């Protein structure tokens, strides 16, 4: 397989990825909730604070003084957060759930990684 063959495969995969994103976005209206049939809502965590541990929410700017970076080539490692980062990620996801127009500004339709695809986030709004 030559370098040109690999480039053709990447181009085809990129087009398939873009088509999937367009199809996904067209099936959900701007204010509609996407339901993933594979994700069982019964798996939600009702007793997450069973030990009565209280967490204080802090904005990222309070503890992270560096400038934030935007990646146009997402990789799975970008979604790994850790204990402190999980709360920041959930705060962002809650905001996006309430304001779907922001999602289009943050993740452009034409932006996806050929190698890793797009990120799929499952959420339940109760």
PDB file of C-alpha atoms in Angstrom:
ATOM      1  CA  UNK A   1       0.000   0.000   0.000  1.00  0.00           C
ATOM      2  CA  UNK A   2       1.455   3.345  -0.987  1.00  0.00           C
ATOM      3  CA  UNK A   3       1.254   6.732   0.672  1.00  0.00           C
ATOM      4  CA  UNK A   4      -1.300   7.825  -1.935  1.00  0.00           C
ATOM      5  CA  UNK A   5      -3.549   4.866  -1.065  1.00  0.00           C
ATOM      6  CA  UNK A   6      -3.442   5.845   2.620  1.00  0.00           C
ATOM      7  CA  UNK A   7      -4.332   9.447   1.749  1.00  0.00           C
ATOM      8  CA  UNK A   8      -7.326   8.216  -0.269  1.00  0.00           C
ATOM      9  CA  UNK A   9      -8.470   6.062   2.664  1.00  0.00           C
ATOM     10  CA  UNK A  10      -8.129   9.041   5.031  1.00  0.00           C
ATOM     11  CA  UNK A  11     -10.168  11.209   2.643  1.00  0.00           C
ATOM     12  CA  UNK A  12     -12.902   8.567   2.437  1.00  0.00           C
ATOM     13  CA  UNK A  13     -12.959   8.158   6.230  1.00  0.00           C
ATOM     14  CA  UNK A  14     -13.109  11.925   6.700  1.00  0.00           C
ATOM     15  CA  UNK A  15     -16.080  12.166   4.336  1.00  0.00           C
ATOM     16  CA  UNK A  16     -17.803   9.270   6.126  1.00  0.00           C
ATOM     17  CA  UNK A  17     -17.190  11.016   9.451  1.00  0.00           C
ATOM     18  CA  UNK A  18     -18.588  14.319   8.185  1.00  0.00           C
ATOM     19  CA  UNK A  19     -21.640  12.547   6.751  1.00  0.00           C
ATOM     20  CA  UNK A  20     -22.241  10.812  10.094  1.00  0.00           C
ATOM     21  CA  UNK A  21     -22.047  14.138  11.946  1.00  0.00           C
ATOM     22  CA  UNK A  22     -24.467  15.776   9.473  1.00  0.00           C
ATOM     23  CA  UNK A  23     -26.849  12.816   9.791  1.00  0.00           C
ATOM     24  CA  UNK A  24     -26.636  12.852  13.591  1.00  0.00           C
ATOM     25  CA  UNK A  25     -27.306  16.589  13.802  1.00  0.00           C
ATOM     26  CA  UNK A  26     -30.185  16.418  11.308  1.00  0.00           C
ATOM     27  CA  UNK A  27     -32.010  13.757  13.361  1.00  0.00           C
ATOM     28  CA  UNK A  28     -32.092  15.982  16.433  1.00  0.00           C
ATOM     29  CA  UNK A  29     -33.674  19.407  16.395  1.00  0.00           C
ATOM     30  CA  UNK A  30     -32.057  22.311  18.191  1.00  0.00           C
ATOM     31  CA  UNK A  31     -34.132  21.977  21.367  1.00  0.00           C
ATOM     32  CA  UNK A  32     -34.705  18.233  21.232  1.00  0.00           C
ATOM     33  CA  UNK A  33     -33.073  15.668  23.475  1.00  0.00           C
ATOM     34  CA  UNK A  34     -31.211  12.834  21.777  1.00  0.00           C
ATOM     35  CA  UNK A  35     -32.096   9.447  23.254  1.00  0.00           C
ATOM     36  CA  UNK A  36     -29.547   6.682  22.823  1.00  0.00           C
ATOM     37  CA  UNK A  37     -31.528   3.436  22.767  1.00  0.00           C
ATOM     38  CA  UNK A  38     -28.453   1.467  23.874  1.00  0.00           C
ATOM     39  CA  UNK A  39     -28.123   3.518  27.062  1.00  0.00           C
ATOM     40  CA  UNK A  40     -30.448   2.409  29.833  1.00  0.00           C
ATOM     41  CA  UNK A  41     -31.716   5.323  31.896  1.00  0.00           C
ATOM     42  CA  UNK A  42     -32.065   2.986  34.882  1.00  0.00           C
ATOM     43  CA  UNK A  43     -28.266   3.039  35.195  1.00  0.00           C
ATOM     44  CA  UNK A  44     -28.287   6.589  36.565  1.00  0.00           C
ATOM     45  CA  UNK A  45     -26.744   7.045  39.989  1.00  0.00           C
ATOM     46  CA  UNK A  46     -29.346   8.069  42.560  1.00  0.00           C
ATOM     47  CA  UNK A  47     -27.174   7.449  45.625  1.00  0.00           C
ATOM     48  CA  UNK A  48     -23.994   9.180  44.480  1.00  0.00           C
ATOM     49  CA  UNK A  49     -23.747  11.081  47.771  1.00  0.00           C
ATOM     50  CA  UNK A  50     -24.692   8.212  50.081  1.00  0.00           C
ATOM     51  CA  UNK A  51     -21.759   9.034  52.410  1.00  0.00           C
ATOM     52  CA  UNK A  52     -22.961  12.674  52.655  1.00  0.00           C
ATOM     53  CA  UNK A  53     -19.759  14.099  51.226  1.00  0.00           C
ATOM     54  CA  UNK A  54     -20.356  17.650  50.076  1.00  0.00           C
ATOM     55  CA  UNK A  55     -18.471  19.015  47.100  1.00  0.00           C
ATOM     56  CA  UNK A  56     -17.929  22.688  46.424  1.00  0.00           C
ATOM     57  CA  UNK A  57     -18.081  23.760  42.793  1.00  0.00           C
ATOM     58  CA  UNK A  58     -15.207  25.956  41.633  1.00  0.00           C
ATOM     59  CA  UNK A  59     -14.845  27.562  38.248  1.00  0.00           C
ATOM     60  CA  UNK A  60     -11.812  26.477  36.255  1.00  0.00           C
ATOM     61  CA  UNK A  61     -10.365  30.005  36.299  1.00  0.00           C
ATOM     62  CA  UNK A  62     -10.128  29.868  40.109  1.00  0.00           C
ATOM     63  CA  UNK A  63      -7.475  27.144  40.117  1.00  0.00           C
ATOM     64  CA  UNK A  64      -6.159  27.021  36.532  1.00  0.00           C
ATOM     65  CA  UNK A  65      -4.371  30.240  35.642  1.00  0.00           C
ATOM     66  CA  UNK A  66      -2.992  29.255  32.201  1.00  0.00           C
ATOM     67  CA  UNK A  67      -4.797  30.013  28.966  1.00  0.00           C
ATOM     68  CA  UNK A  68      -7.147  27.325  27.730  1.00  0.00           C
ATOM     69  CA  UNK A  69      -6.285  25.617  24.439  1.00  0.00           C
ATOM     70  CA  UNK A  70      -8.647  24.425  21.730  1.00  0.00           C
ATOM     71  CA  UNK A  71      -7.781  21.291  19.764  1.00  0.00           C
ATOM     72  CA  UNK A  72      -9.049  20.794  16.230  1.00  0.00           C
ATOM     73  CA  UNK A  73      -7.913  17.152  16.227  1.00  0.00           C
ATOM     74  CA  UNK A  74      -9.550  15.491  19.270  1.00  0.00           C
ATOM     75  CA  UNK A  75      -8.093  12.303  20.717  1.00  0.00           C
ATOM     76  CA  UNK A  76      -9.466  10.017  23.465  1.00  0.00           C
ATOM     77  CA  UNK A  77      -6.877  11.318  25.934  1.00  0.00           C
ATOM     78  CA  UNK A  78      -8.521  14.767  25.712  1.00  0.00           C
ATOM     79  CA  UNK A  79     -11.638  13.372  27.401  1.00  0.00           C
ATOM     80  CA  UNK A  80      -9.766  11.844  30.349  1.00  0.00           C
ATOM     81  CA  UNK A  81     -10.180  14.180  33.293  1.00  0.00           C
ATOM     82  CA  UNK A  82      -9.337  12.695  36.701  1.00  0.00           C
ATOM     83  CA  UNK A  83     -11.084  13.408  39.999  1.00  0.00           C
ATOM     84  CA  UNK A  84     -11.034  17.210  39.909  1.00  0.00           C
ATOM     85  CA  UNK A  85     -11.553  17.411  36.166  1.00  0.00           C
ATOM     86  CA  UNK A  86     -14.649  15.202  36.283  1.00  0.00           C
ATOM     87  CA  UNK A  87     -16.552  17.897  38.148  1.00  0.00           C
ATOM     88  CA  UNK A  88     -15.470  20.525  35.632  1.00  0.00           C
ATOM     89  CA  UNK A  89     -16.522  18.239  32.774  1.00  0.00           C
ATOM     90  CA  UNK A  90     -19.933  17.576  34.331  1.00  0.00           C
ATOM     91  CA  UNK A  91     -20.448  21.290  34.919  1.00  0.00           C
ATOM     92  CA  UNK A  92     -19.773  21.972  31.245  1.00  0.00           C
ATOM     93  CA  UNK A  93     -22.060  19.115  30.153  1.00  0.00           C
ATOM     94  CA  UNK A  94     -24.873  20.437  32.367  1.00  0.00           C
ATOM     95  CA  UNK A  95     -24.495  23.869  30.783  1.00  0.00           C
ATOM     96  CA  UNK A  96     -24.566  22.371  27.283  1.00  0.00           C
ATOM     97  CA  UNK A  97     -27.685  20.375  28.163  1.00  0.00           C
ATOM     98  CA  UNK A  98     -29.460  23.606  29.080  1.00  0.00           C
ATOM     99  CA  UNK A  99     -28.069  25.647  26.148  1.00  0.00           C
ATOM    100  CA  UNK A 100     -27.815  23.479  23.004  1.00  0.00           C
ATOM    101  CA  UNK A 101     -26.802  26.452  20.815  1.00  0.00           C
ATOM    102  CA  UNK A 102     -23.481  26.569  22.660  1.00  0.00           C
ATOM    103  CA  UNK A 103     -22.660  23.052  21.476  1.00  0.00           C
ATOM    104  CA  UNK A 104     -22.610  24.181  17.835  1.00  0.00           C
ATOM    105  CA  UNK A 105     -20.179  26.959  18.758  1.00  0.00           C
ATOM    106  CA  UNK A 106     -17.880  24.633  20.702  1.00  0.00           C
ATOM    107  CA  UNK A 107     -17.880  21.611  18.372  1.00  0.00           C
ATOM    108  CA  UNK A 108     -18.170  22.725  14.748  1.00  0.00           C
ATOM    109  CA  UNK A 109     -19.887  20.267  12.409  1.00  0.00           C
ATOM    110  CA  UNK A 110     -16.852  20.033  10.150  1.00  0.00           C
ATOM    111  CA  UNK A 111     -14.413  19.230  12.970  1.00  0.00           C
ATOM    112  CA  UNK A 112     -13.709  15.560  13.567  1.00  0.00           C
ATOM    113  CA  UNK A 113     -10.648  13.372  13.897  1.00  0.00           C
ATOM    114  CA  UNK A 114     -10.041  10.938  11.044  1.00  0.00           C
ATOM    115  CA  UNK A 115      -8.318   8.478  13.362  1.00  0.00           C
ATOM    116  CA  UNK A 116     -10.539   8.763  16.444  1.00  0.00           C
ATOM    117  CA  UNK A 117     -13.870  10.010  15.061  1.00  0.00           C
ATOM    118  CA  UNK A 118     -16.100  12.193  17.204  1.00  0.00           C
ATOM    119  CA  UNK A 119     -16.869  12.004  20.888  1.00  0.00           C
ATOM    120  CA  UNK A 120     -20.257  10.642  21.900  1.00  0.00           C
ATOM    121  CA  UNK A 121     -21.475  11.859  25.295  1.00  0.00           C
ATOM    122  CA  UNK A 122     -24.438  10.145  26.905  1.00  0.00           C
ATOM    123  CA  UNK A 123     -26.404  12.232  29.371  1.00  0.00           C
ATOM    124  CA  UNK A 124     -29.657  12.010  31.257  1.00  0.00           C
ATOM    125  CA  UNK A 125     -31.461  15.190  32.188  1.00  0.00           C
ATOM    126  CA  UNK A 126     -33.933  14.613  35.042  1.00  0.00           C
TER     127      UNK A 126
END
